[in-house]
PDB file of C-alpha atoms in Angstrom:
ATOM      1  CA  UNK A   5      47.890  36.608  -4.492  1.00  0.00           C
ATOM      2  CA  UNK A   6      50.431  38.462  -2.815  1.00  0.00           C
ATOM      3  CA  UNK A   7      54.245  37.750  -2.127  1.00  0.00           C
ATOM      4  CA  UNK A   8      54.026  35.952   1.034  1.00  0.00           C
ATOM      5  CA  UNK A   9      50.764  33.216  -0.825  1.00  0.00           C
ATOM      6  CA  UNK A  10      53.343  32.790  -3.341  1.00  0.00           C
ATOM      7  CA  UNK A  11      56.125  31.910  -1.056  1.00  0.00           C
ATOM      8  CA  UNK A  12      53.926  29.856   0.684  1.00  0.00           C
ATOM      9  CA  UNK A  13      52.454  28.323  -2.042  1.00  0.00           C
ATOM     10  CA  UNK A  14      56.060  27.247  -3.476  1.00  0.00           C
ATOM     11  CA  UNK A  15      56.823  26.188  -0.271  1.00  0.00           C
ATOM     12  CA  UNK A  16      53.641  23.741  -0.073  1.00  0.00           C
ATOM     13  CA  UNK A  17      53.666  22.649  -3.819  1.00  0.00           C
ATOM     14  CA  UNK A  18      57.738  21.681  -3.360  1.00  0.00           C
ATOM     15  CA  UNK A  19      57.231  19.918  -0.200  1.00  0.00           C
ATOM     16  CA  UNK A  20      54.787  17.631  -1.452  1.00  0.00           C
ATOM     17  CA  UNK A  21      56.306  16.422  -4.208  1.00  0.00           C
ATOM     18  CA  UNK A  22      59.300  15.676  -2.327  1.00  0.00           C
ATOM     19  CA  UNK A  23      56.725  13.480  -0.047  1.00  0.00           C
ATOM     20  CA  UNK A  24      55.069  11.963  -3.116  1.00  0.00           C
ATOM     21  CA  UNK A  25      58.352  10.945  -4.718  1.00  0.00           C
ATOM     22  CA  UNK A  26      58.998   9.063  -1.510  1.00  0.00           C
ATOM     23  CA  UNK A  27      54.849   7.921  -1.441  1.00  0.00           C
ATOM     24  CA  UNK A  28      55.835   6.386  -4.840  1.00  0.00           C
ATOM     25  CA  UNK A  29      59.206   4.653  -3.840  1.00  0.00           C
ATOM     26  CA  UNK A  30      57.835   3.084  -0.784  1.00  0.00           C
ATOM     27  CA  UNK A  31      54.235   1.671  -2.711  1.00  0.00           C
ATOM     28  CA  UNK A  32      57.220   0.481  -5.717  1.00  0.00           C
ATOM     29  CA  UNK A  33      58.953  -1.364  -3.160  1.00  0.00           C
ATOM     30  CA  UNK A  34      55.632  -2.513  -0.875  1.00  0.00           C
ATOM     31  CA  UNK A  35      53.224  -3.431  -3.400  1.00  0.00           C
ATOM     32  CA  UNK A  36      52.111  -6.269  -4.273  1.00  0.00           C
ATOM     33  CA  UNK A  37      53.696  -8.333  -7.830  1.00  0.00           C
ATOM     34  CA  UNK A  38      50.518  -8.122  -9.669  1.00  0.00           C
ATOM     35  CA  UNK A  39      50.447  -4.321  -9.349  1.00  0.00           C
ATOM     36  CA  UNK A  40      50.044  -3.121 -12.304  1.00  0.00           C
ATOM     37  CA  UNK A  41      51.573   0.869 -13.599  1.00  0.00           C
ATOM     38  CA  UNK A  42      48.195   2.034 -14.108  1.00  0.00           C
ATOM     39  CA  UNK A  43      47.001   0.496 -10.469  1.00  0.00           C
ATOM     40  CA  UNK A  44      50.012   2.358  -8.698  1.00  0.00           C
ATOM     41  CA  UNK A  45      49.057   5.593  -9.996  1.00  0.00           C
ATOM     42  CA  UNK A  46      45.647   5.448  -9.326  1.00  0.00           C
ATOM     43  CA  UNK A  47      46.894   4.706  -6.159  1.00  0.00           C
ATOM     44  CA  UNK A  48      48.963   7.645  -5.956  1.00  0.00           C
ATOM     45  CA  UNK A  49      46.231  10.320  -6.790  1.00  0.00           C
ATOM     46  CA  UNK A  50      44.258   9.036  -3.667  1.00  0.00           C
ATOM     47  CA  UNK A  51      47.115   9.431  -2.134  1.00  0.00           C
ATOM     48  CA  UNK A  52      47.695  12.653  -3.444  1.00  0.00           C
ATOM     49  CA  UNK A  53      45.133  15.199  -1.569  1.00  0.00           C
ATOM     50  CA  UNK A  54      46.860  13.252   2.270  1.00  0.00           C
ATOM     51  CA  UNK A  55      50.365  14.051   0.602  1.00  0.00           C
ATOM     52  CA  UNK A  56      49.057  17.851   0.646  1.00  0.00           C
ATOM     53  CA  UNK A  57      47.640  17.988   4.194  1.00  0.00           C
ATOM     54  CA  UNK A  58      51.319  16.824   5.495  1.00  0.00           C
ATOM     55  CA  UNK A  59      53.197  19.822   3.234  1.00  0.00           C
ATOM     56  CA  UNK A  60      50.773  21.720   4.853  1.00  0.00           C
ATOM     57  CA  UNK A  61      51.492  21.152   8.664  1.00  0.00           C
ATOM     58  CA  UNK A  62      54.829  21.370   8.204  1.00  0.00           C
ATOM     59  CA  UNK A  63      55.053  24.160   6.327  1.00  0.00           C
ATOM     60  CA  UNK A  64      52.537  26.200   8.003  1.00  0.00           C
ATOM     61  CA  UNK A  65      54.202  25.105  11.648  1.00  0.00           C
ATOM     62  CA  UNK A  66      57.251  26.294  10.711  1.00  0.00           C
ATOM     63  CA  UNK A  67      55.344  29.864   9.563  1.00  0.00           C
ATOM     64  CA  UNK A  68      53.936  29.747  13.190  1.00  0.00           C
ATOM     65  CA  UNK A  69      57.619  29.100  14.959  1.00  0.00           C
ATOM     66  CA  UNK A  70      58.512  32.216  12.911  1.00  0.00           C
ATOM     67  CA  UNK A  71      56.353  34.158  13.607  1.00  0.00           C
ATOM     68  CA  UNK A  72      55.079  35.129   9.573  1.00  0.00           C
ATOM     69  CA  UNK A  73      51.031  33.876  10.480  1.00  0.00           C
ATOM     70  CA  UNK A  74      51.282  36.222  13.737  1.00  0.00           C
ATOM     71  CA  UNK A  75      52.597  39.340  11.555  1.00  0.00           C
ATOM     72  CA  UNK A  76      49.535  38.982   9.313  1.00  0.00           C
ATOM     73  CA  UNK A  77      46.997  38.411  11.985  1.00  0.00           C
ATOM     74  CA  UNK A  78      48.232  41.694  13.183  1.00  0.00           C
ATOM     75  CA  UNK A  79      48.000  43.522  10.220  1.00  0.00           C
ATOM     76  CA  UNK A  80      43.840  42.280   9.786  1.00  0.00           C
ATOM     77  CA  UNK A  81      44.454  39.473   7.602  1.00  0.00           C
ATOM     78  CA  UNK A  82      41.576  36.691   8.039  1.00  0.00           C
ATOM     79  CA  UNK A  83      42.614  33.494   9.539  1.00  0.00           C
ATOM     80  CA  UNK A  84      41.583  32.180   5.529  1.00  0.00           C
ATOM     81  CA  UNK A  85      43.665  34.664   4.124  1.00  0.00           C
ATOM     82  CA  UNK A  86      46.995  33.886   5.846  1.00  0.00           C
ATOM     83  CA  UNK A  87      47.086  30.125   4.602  1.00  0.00           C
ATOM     84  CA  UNK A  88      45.499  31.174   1.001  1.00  0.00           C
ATOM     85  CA  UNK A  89      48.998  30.096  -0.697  1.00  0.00           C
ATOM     86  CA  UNK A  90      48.939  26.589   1.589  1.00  0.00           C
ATOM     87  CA  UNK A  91      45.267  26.321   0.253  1.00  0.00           C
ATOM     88  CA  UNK A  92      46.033  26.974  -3.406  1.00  0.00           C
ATOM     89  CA  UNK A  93      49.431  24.675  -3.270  1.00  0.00           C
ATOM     90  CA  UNK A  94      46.515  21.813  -2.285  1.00  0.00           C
ATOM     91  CA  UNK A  95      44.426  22.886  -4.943  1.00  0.00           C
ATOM     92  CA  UNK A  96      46.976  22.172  -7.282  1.00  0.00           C
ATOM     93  CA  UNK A  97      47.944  18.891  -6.416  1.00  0.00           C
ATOM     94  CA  UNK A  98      44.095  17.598  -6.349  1.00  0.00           C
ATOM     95  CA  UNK A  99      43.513  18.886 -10.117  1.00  0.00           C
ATOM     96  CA  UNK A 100      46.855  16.505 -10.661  1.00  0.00           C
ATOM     97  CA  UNK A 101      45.639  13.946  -8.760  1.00  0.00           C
ATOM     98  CA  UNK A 102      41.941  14.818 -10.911  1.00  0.00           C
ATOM     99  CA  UNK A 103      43.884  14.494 -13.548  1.00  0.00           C
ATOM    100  CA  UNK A 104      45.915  10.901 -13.306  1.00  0.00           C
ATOM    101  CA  UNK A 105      42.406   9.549 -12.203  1.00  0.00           C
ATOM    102  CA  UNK A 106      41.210  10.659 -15.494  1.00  0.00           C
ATOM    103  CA  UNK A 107      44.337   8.922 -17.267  1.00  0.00           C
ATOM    104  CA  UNK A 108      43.950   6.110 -19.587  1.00  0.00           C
ATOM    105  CA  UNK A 109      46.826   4.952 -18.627  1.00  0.00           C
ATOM    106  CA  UNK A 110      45.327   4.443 -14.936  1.00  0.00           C
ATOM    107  CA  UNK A 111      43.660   1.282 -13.528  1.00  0.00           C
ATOM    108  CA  UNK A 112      40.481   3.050 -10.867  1.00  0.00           C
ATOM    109  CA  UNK A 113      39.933  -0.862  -9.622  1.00  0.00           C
ATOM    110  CA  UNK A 114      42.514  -0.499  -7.737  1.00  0.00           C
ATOM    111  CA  UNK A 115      40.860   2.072  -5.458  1.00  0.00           C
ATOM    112  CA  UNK A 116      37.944  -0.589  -4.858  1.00  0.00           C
ATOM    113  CA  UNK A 117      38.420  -3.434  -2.751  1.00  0.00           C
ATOM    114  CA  UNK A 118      37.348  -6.767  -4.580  1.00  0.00           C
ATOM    115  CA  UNK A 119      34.317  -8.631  -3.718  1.00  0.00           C
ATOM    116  CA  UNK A 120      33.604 -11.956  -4.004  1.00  0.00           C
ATOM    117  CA  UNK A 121      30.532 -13.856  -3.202  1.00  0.00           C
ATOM    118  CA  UNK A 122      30.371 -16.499   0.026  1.00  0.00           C
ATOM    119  CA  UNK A 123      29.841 -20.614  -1.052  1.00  0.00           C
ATOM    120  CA  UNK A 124      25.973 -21.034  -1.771  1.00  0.00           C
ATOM    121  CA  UNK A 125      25.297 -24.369  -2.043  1.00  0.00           C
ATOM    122  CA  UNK A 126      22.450 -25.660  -3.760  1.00  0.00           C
ATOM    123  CA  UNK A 127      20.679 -28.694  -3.741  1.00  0.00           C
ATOM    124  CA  UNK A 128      20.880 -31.283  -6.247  1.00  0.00           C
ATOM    125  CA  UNK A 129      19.586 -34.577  -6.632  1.00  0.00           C
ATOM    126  CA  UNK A 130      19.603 -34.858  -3.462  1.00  0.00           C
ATOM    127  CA  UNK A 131      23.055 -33.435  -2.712  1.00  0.00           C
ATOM    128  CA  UNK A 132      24.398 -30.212  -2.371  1.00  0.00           C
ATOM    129  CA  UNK A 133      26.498 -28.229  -4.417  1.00  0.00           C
ATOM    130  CA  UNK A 134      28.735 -25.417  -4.648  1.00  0.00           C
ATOM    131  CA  UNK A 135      28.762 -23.115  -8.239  1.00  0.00           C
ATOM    132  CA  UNK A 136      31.576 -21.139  -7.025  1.00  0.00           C
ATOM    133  CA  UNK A 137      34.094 -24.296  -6.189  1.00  0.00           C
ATOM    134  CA  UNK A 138      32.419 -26.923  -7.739  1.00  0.00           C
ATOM    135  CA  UNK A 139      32.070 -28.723  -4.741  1.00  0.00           C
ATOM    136  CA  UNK A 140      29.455 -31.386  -4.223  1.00  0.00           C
ATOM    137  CA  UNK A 141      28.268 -33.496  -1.320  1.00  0.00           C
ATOM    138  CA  UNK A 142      26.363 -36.632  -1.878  1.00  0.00           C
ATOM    139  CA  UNK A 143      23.891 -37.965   0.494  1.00  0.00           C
ATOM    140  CA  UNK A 144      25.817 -40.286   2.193  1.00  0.00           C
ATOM    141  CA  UNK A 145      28.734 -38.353   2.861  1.00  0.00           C
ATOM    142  CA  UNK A 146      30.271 -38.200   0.292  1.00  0.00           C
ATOM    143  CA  UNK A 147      32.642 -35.301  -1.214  1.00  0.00           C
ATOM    144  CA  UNK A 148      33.519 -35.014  -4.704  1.00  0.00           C
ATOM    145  CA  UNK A 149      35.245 -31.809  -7.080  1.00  0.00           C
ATOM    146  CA  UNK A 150      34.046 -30.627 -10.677  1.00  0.00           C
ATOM    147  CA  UNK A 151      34.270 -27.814 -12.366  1.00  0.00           C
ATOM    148  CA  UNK A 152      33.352 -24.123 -11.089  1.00  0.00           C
ATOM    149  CA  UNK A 153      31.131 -22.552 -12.767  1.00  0.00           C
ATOM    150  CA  UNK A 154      31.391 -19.169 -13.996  1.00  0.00           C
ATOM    151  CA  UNK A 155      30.837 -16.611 -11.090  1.00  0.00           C
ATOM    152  CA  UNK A 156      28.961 -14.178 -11.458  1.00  0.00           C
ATOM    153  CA  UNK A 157      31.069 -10.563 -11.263  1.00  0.00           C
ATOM    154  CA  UNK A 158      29.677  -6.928 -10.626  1.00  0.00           C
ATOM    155  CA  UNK A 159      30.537  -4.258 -13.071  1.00  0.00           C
ATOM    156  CA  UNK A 160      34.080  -3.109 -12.531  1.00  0.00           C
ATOM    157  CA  UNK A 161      34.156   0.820 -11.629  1.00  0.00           C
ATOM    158  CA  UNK A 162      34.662   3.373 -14.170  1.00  0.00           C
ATOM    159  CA  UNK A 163      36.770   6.493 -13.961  1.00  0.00           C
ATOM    160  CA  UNK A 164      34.194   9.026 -13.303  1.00  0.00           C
ATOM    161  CA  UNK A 165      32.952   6.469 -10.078  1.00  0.00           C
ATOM    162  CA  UNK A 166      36.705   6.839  -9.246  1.00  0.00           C
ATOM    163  CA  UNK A 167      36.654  10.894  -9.586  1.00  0.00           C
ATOM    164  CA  UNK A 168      33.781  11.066  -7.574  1.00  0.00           C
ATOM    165  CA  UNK A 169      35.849   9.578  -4.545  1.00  0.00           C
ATOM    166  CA  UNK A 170      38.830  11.847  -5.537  1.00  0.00           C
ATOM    167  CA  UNK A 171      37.561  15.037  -6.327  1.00  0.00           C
ATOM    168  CA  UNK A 172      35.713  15.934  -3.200  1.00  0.00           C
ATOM    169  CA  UNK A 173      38.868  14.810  -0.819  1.00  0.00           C
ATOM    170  CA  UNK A 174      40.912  17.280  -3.567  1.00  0.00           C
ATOM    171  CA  UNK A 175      38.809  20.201  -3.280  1.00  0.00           C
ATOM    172  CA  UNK A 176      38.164  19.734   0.406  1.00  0.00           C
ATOM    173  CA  UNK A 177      41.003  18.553   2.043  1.00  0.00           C
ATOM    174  CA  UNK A 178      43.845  21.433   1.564  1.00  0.00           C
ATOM    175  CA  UNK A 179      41.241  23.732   3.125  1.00  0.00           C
ATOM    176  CA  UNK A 180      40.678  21.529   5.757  1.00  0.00           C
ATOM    177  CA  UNK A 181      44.749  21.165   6.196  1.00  0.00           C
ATOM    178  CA  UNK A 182      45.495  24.736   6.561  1.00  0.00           C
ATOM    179  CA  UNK A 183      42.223  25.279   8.975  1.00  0.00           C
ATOM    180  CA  UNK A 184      43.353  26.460  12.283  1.00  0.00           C
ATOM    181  CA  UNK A 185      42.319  22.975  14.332  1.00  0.00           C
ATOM    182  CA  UNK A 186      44.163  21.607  17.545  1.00  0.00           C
ATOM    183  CA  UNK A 187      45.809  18.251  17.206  1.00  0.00           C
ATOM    184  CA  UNK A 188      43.546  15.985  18.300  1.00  0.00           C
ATOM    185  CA  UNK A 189      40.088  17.281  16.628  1.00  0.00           C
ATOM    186  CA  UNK A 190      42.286  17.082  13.581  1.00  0.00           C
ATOM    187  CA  UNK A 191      42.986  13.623  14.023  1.00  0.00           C
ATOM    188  CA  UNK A 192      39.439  12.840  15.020  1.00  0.00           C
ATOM    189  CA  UNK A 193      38.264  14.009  11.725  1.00  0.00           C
ATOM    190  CA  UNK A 194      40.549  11.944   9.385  1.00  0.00           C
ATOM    191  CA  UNK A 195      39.912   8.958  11.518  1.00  0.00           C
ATOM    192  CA  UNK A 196      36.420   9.875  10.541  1.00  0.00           C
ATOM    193  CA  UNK A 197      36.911  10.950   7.175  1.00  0.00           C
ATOM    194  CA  UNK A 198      39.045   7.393   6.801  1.00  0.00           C
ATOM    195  CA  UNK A 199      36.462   4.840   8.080  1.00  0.00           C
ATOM    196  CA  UNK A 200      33.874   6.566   6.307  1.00  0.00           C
ATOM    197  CA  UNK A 201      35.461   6.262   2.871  1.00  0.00           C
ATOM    198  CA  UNK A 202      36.460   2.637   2.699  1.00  0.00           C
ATOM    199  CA  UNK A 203      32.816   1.885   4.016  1.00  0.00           C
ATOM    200  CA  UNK A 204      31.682   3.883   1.078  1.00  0.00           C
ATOM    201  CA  UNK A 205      34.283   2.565  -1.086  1.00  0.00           C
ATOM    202  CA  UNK A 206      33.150  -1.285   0.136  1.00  0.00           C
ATOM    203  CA  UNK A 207      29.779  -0.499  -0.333  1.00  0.00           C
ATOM    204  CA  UNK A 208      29.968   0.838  -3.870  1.00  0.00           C
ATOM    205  CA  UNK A 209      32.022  -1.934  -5.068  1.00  0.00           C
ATOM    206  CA  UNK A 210      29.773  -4.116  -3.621  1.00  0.00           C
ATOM    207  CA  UNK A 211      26.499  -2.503  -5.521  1.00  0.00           C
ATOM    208  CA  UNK A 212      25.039  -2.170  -1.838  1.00  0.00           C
ATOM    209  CA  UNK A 213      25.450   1.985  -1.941  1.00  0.00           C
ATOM    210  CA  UNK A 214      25.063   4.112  -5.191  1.00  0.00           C
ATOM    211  CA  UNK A 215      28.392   5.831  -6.665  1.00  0.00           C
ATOM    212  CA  UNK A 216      26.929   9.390  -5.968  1.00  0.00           C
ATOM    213  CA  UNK A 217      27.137   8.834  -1.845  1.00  0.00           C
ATOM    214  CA  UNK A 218      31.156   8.437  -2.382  1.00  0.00           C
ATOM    215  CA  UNK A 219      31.729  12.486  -2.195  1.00  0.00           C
ATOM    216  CA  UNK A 220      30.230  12.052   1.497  1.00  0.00           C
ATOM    217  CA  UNK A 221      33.532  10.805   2.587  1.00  0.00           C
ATOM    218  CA  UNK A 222      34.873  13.981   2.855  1.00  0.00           C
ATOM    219  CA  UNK A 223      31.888  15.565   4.577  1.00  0.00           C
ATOM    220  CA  UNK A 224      33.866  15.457   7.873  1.00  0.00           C
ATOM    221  CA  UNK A 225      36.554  16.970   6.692  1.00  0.00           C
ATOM    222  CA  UNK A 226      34.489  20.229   5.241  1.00  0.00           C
ATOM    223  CA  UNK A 227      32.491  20.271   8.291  1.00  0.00           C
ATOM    224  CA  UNK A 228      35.345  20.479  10.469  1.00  0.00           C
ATOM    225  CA  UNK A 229      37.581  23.391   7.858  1.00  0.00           C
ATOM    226  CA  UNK A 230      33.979  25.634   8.074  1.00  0.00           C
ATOM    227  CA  UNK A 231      33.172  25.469  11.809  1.00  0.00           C
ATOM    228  CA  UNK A 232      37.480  26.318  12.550  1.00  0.00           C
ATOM    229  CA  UNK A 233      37.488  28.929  10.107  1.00  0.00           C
ATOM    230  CA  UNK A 234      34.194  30.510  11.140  1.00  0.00           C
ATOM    231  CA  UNK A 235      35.249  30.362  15.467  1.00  0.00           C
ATOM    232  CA  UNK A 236      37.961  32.682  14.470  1.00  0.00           C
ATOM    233  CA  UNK A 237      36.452  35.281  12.872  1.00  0.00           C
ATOM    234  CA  UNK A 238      37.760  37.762  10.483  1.00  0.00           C
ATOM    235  CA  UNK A 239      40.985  38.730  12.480  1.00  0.00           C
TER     236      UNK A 239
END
């Protein structure tokens, strides 16, 4: 790395954790009471990898009003090789955000929505009945309440489900941040990248989709940092 990828990768790196201290204040004061510490900071490392792709536009735009990614365009530096201290700034707040996944101390159900089964009455001398609220209806109309039973729950995630959502979004999306794409095809893929992962994420907790297909939700974003970085070309 030379002196201007360490500038910029100080510049990145100290940027975001300016934006993650203020991530962290805002989820302290929004969350919910039953939060827990260890749901708030898996929270945060999903967080994490977005908090990077900010840092980067801002401090890359600023490099562009001054003129520093023009200079090294014109000296033959590759489009990749301008923003390598933006990537690398990225790269080190995934492996934290890796890394507080990984955490005992953190709570990965938090990064799952919670699903519950509908009412499924069943029928019952010659009633119907309700497991899940203990609800039964006689045959002539009648309505009385017992006990629920038990429901039945699905396996709560583990951490490595939980760094197989992370991870990819880590390693993919500060390359996709500092990839030379126009405003709105940027936006288009993290709309994409968004909707795909909490349909993966409702899926998996739902044991509809297997934990392996979670890394696809940052497909878009790859596809989109490969095709930019390839259109420009070595210069």
């Amino acid at each position: 790395m030379h002196a201007f990828d360490r500038l910029l990768w100080r510049r990145c790196l100290g940027l975001s954790l300016l934006l993650l201290l203020l991530v962290a204040g805002v989820a302290a004061a929004t969350d919910e009471p039953g939060s827990t510490l260890g749901m708030r900071l898996s929270r945060l490392a999903a967080f994490l990898p977005a908090v990077a792709v900010i840092a980067q536009q801002l401090v890359l735009a600023q490099c562009r009003a001054r003129g520093e990614l023009a200079a090294l365009a014109a000296l033959g530096a590759s489009p990749l090789s301008q923003v390598r201290g933006a990537i690398v700034a990225g790269l080190s707040l995934g492996a934290l955000a890796v890394a507080a996944v990984l955490s005992p101390l953190s709570d990965v159900s938090a990064l799952f929505p919670v699903v519950g089964g509908a009412s499924s009455f069943t029928p019952t001398d010659g009633g119907l009945w309700d497991p899940r609220s203990g609800v039964s209806y006689a045959p002539d109309g009648g309505v009385s309440f017992g006990a629920a039973a038990e429901p039945r729950s699905l396996a709560p995630p583990t951490r490595d489900v939980a760094v197989g959502f992370v991870a990819p979004l880590a390693l993919v999306a500060p390359v996709w941040g500092a990839a030379p794409l126009g405003l709105g095809a940027r936006g288009g893929g993290a709309f994409l990248a968004f909707a795909l992962s909490v349909l993966l994420l409702h899926g998996v907790a739902a044991a509809r989709a297997p934990a392996l297909c979670l890394g696809l939700g940052a497909l878009p974003l790859a596809l989109q940092a490969l095709i930019a970085f390839r259109s420009r070309g070595p210069g």
